[in-house]
């Protein structure tokens, strides 16, 4: 087992030389820590009109990646999204809850039953624990006019209708830098 010890440098030392093997262990540790630590987020994108990032809002470590293109809200109403997720339980029932705040005020609340356990519309509803779920989909925003400001978007996934068993929780931060109109 490798233990990393951080020791303050003495006044005579300005740096510590590490061999290649030590560097590999440190880099792997940092990569693993970043990928699987709860609360650690991902910077999605930045452009002249938009910045987006997300963090996990629950205490569970997740193998999860989300991507969105284009990184703009100007002159576009369809975004391409890609989701990669390895769920920690079978997905037979999945209820998604969206909470959206704009500059601290509640702007939107929506619940959607994605997987009911029978006659599911989406193939991802049959994903088993440990399998990699890969989905590509469009987000259509023709009816949405985003005002300039800060948006906090909480997306929660529940494996029961009573919303007691949360399987994933994401906290998206979206900064709209200019009004669309």
GROMACS .gro file of C-alpha atoms in nm:
model
  181
    1UNK     CA    1   0.000   0.000   0.000
    2UNK     CA    2   0.133   0.342  -0.092
    3UNK     CA    3   0.090   0.623   0.156
    4UNK     CA    4   0.145   0.978   0.046
    5UNK     CA    5   0.308   1.197   0.310
    6UNK     CA    6   0.316   1.571   0.265
    7UNK     CA    7   0.611   1.716   0.452
    8UNK     CA    8   0.692   2.087   0.463
    9UNK     CA    9   1.011   2.177   0.284
   10UNK     CA   10   1.302   2.290   0.497
   11UNK     CA   11   1.455   2.629   0.438
   12UNK     CA   12   1.740   2.459   0.249
   13UNK     CA   13   1.515   2.266   0.007
   14UNK     CA   14   1.318   2.433  -0.267
   15UNK     CA   15   1.179   2.118  -0.429
   16UNK     CA   16   1.172   1.739  -0.396
   17UNK     CA   17   1.272   1.521  -0.689
   18UNK     CA   18   1.044   1.221  -0.744
   19UNK     CA   19   1.126   0.916  -0.951
   20UNK     CA   20   0.898   0.812  -1.238
   21UNK     CA   21   0.718   0.542  -1.036
   22UNK     CA   22   0.632   0.786  -0.757
   23UNK     CA   23   0.498   1.034  -1.013
   24UNK     CA   24   0.276   0.764  -1.165
   25UNK     CA   25   0.134   0.670  -0.824
   26UNK     CA   26   0.063   1.034  -0.741
   27UNK     CA   27  -0.102   1.104  -1.079
   28UNK     CA   28  -0.316   0.789  -1.059
   29UNK     CA   29  -0.422   0.883  -0.707
   30UNK     CA   30  -0.520   1.234  -0.813
   31UNK     CA   31  -0.709   1.102  -1.115
   32UNK     CA   32  -0.894   0.840  -0.910
   33UNK     CA   33  -0.973   1.092  -0.635
   34UNK     CA   34  -1.110   1.345  -0.885
   35UNK     CA   35  -1.319   1.089  -1.074
   36UNK     CA   36  -1.484   0.919  -0.780
   37UNK     CA   37  -1.505   1.178  -0.501
   38UNK     CA   38  -1.853   1.308  -0.426
   39UNK     CA   39  -1.897   1.682  -0.444
   40UNK     CA   40  -1.623   1.708  -0.704
   41UNK     CA   41  -1.755   1.860  -1.021
   42UNK     CA   42  -1.691   1.891  -1.384
   43UNK     CA   43  -1.647   2.210  -1.581
   44UNK     CA   44  -1.864   2.161  -1.889
   45UNK     CA   45  -1.798   2.464  -2.103
   46UNK     CA   46  -1.746   2.835  -2.135
   47UNK     CA   47  -1.823   3.076  -2.418
   48UNK     CA   48  -1.893   3.446  -2.461
   49UNK     CA   49  -2.255   3.397  -2.353
   50UNK     CA   50  -2.257   3.090  -2.127
   51UNK     CA   51  -2.065   2.901  -1.857
   52UNK     CA   52  -2.173   2.561  -1.727
   53UNK     CA   53  -2.044   2.321  -1.462
   54UNK     CA   54  -2.182   2.056  -1.229
   55UNK     CA   55  -2.111   1.884  -0.899
   56UNK     CA   56  -2.265   1.587  -0.724
   57UNK     CA   57  -2.498   1.698  -0.448
   58UNK     CA   58  -2.528   1.368  -0.266
   59UNK     CA   59  -2.264   1.187  -0.062
   60UNK     CA   60  -2.233   0.892  -0.301
   61UNK     CA   61  -1.938   0.852  -0.535
   62UNK     CA   62  -2.043   0.816  -0.899
   63UNK     CA   63  -1.885   0.707  -1.226
   64UNK     CA   64  -2.056   0.976  -1.432
   65UNK     CA   65  -1.975   1.209  -1.724
   66UNK     CA   66  -2.205   1.461  -1.893
   67UNK     CA   67  -2.128   1.668  -2.204
   68UNK     CA   68  -2.325   1.940  -2.381
   69UNK     CA   69  -2.269   2.106  -2.721
   70UNK     CA   70  -2.277   2.374  -2.841
   71UNK     CA   71  -2.176   2.584  -2.542
   72UNK     CA   72  -2.403   2.871  -2.634
   73UNK     CA   73  -2.761   2.985  -2.596
   74UNK     CA   74  -2.742   3.245  -2.872
   75UNK     CA   75  -2.902   3.152  -3.206
   76UNK     CA   76  -2.954   2.789  -3.108
   77UNK     CA   77  -3.248   2.602  -2.967
   78UNK     CA   78  -3.118   2.243  -2.979
   79UNK     CA   79  -2.827   2.115  -2.775
   80UNK     CA   80  -2.665   1.772  -2.808
   81UNK     CA   81  -2.614   1.598  -2.474
   82UNK     CA   82  -2.411   1.288  -2.397
   83UNK     CA   83  -2.445   1.096  -2.072
   84UNK     CA   84  -2.215   0.818  -1.948
   85UNK     CA   85  -2.308   0.663  -1.613
   86UNK     CA   86  -2.245   0.338  -1.431
   87UNK     CA   87  -2.541   0.307  -1.193
   88UNK     CA   88  -2.497   0.153  -0.850
   89UNK     CA   89  -2.828  -0.032  -0.879
   90UNK     CA   90  -3.051  -0.174  -1.153
   91UNK     CA   91  -3.258   0.087  -1.333
   92UNK     CA   92  -3.608  -0.053  -1.348
   93UNK     CA   93  -3.781   0.248  -1.193
   94UNK     CA   94  -3.644   0.601  -1.233
   95UNK     CA   95  -3.816   0.925  -1.142
   96UNK     CA   96  -3.636   1.248  -1.233
   97UNK     CA   97  -3.700   1.571  -1.041
   98UNK     CA   98  -3.579   1.910  -1.169
   99UNK     CA   99  -3.549   2.220  -0.950
  100UNK     CA  100  -3.437   2.542  -1.122
  101UNK     CA  101  -3.353   2.871  -0.956
  102UNK     CA  102  -3.267   3.196  -1.135
  103UNK     CA  103  -3.070   3.448  -0.928
  104UNK     CA  104  -3.197   3.281  -0.610
  105UNK     CA  105  -3.566   3.274  -0.707
  106UNK     CA  106  -3.743   2.948  -0.781
  107UNK     CA  107  -3.808   2.945  -1.155
  108UNK     CA  108  -3.914   2.591  -1.241
  109UNK     CA  109  -4.003   2.257  -1.081
  110UNK     CA  110  -4.076   1.947  -1.284
  111UNK     CA  111  -4.108   1.573  -1.217
  112UNK     CA  112  -4.098   1.302  -1.481
  113UNK     CA  113  -4.130   0.926  -1.454
  114UNK     CA  114  -3.860   0.803  -1.690
  115UNK     CA  115  -3.879   0.430  -1.609
  116UNK     CA  116  -4.185   0.268  -1.457
  117UNK     CA  117  -4.073  -0.094  -1.459
  118UNK     CA  118  -4.321  -0.195  -1.732
  119UNK     CA  119  -4.352  -0.091  -2.096
  120UNK     CA  120  -4.064   0.154  -2.073
  121UNK     CA  121  -4.012   0.394  -2.360
  122UNK     CA  122  -3.635   0.423  -2.306
  123UNK     CA  123  -3.381   0.144  -2.352
  124UNK     CA  124  -3.176   0.279  -2.061
  125UNK     CA  125  -3.454   0.165  -1.827
  126UNK     CA  126  -3.319  -0.188  -1.843
  127UNK     CA  127  -2.962  -0.096  -1.742
  128UNK     CA  128  -2.825  -0.327  -1.474
  129UNK     CA  129  -2.603  -0.236  -1.181
  130UNK     CA  130  -2.244  -0.199  -1.302
  131UNK     CA  131  -2.333  -0.171  -1.672
  132UNK     CA  132  -2.231   0.145  -1.852
  133UNK     CA  133  -2.525   0.355  -1.959
  134UNK     CA  134  -2.441   0.567  -2.264
  135UNK     CA  135  -2.711   0.795  -2.399
  136UNK     CA  136  -2.704   1.069  -2.657
  137UNK     CA  137  -3.007   1.296  -2.678
  138UNK     CA  138  -3.123   1.640  -2.782
  139UNK     CA  139  -3.231   1.909  -2.539
  140UNK     CA  140  -3.479   2.131  -2.718
  141UNK     CA  141  -3.516   2.483  -2.584
  142UNK     CA  142  -3.729   2.654  -2.845
  143UNK     CA  143  -3.978   2.768  -2.579
  144UNK     CA  144  -3.714   2.870  -2.325
  145UNK     CA  145  -3.576   3.223  -2.314
  146UNK     CA  146  -3.290   3.232  -2.066
  147UNK     CA  147  -3.252   3.567  -1.897
  148UNK     CA  148  -2.908   3.694  -1.804
  149UNK     CA  149  -2.803   3.572  -1.460
  150UNK     CA  150  -2.708   3.273  -1.247
  151UNK     CA  151  -2.904   2.950  -1.266
  152UNK     CA  152  -2.883   2.663  -1.020
  153UNK     CA  153  -3.033   2.341  -1.153
  154UNK     CA  154  -3.073   2.043  -0.921
  155UNK     CA  155  -3.149   1.713  -1.096
  156UNK     CA  156  -3.236   1.422  -0.870
  157UNK     CA  157  -3.295   1.061  -0.974
  158UNK     CA  158  -3.505   0.836  -0.750
  159UNK     CA  159  -3.561   0.460  -0.769
  160UNK     CA  160  -3.903   0.489  -0.601
  161UNK     CA  161  -4.214   0.700  -0.649
  162UNK     CA  162  -4.206   0.835  -0.293
  163UNK     CA  163  -3.868   1.003  -0.365
  164UNK     CA  164  -3.695   0.837  -0.068
  165UNK     CA  165  -3.427   0.635  -0.249
  166UNK     CA  166  -3.206   0.878  -0.441
  167UNK     CA  167  -2.972   0.708  -0.690
  168UNK     CA  168  -2.806   1.025  -0.823
  169UNK     CA  169  -2.812   1.398  -0.761
  170UNK     CA  170  -2.647   1.666  -0.975
  171UNK     CA  171  -2.613   2.037  -0.909
  172UNK     CA  172  -2.563   2.226  -1.235
  173UNK     CA  173  -2.448   2.588  -1.235
  174UNK     CA  174  -2.529   2.787  -1.546
  175UNK     CA  175  -2.421   3.148  -1.589
  176UNK     CA  176  -2.594   3.326  -1.874
  177UNK     CA  177  -2.376   3.627  -1.956
  178UNK     CA  178  -2.615   3.814  -2.186
  179UNK     CA  179  -2.985   3.823  -2.264
  180UNK     CA  180  -3.092   3.629  -2.572
  181UNK     CA  181  -3.316   3.902  -2.710
   0.00000   0.00000   0.00000
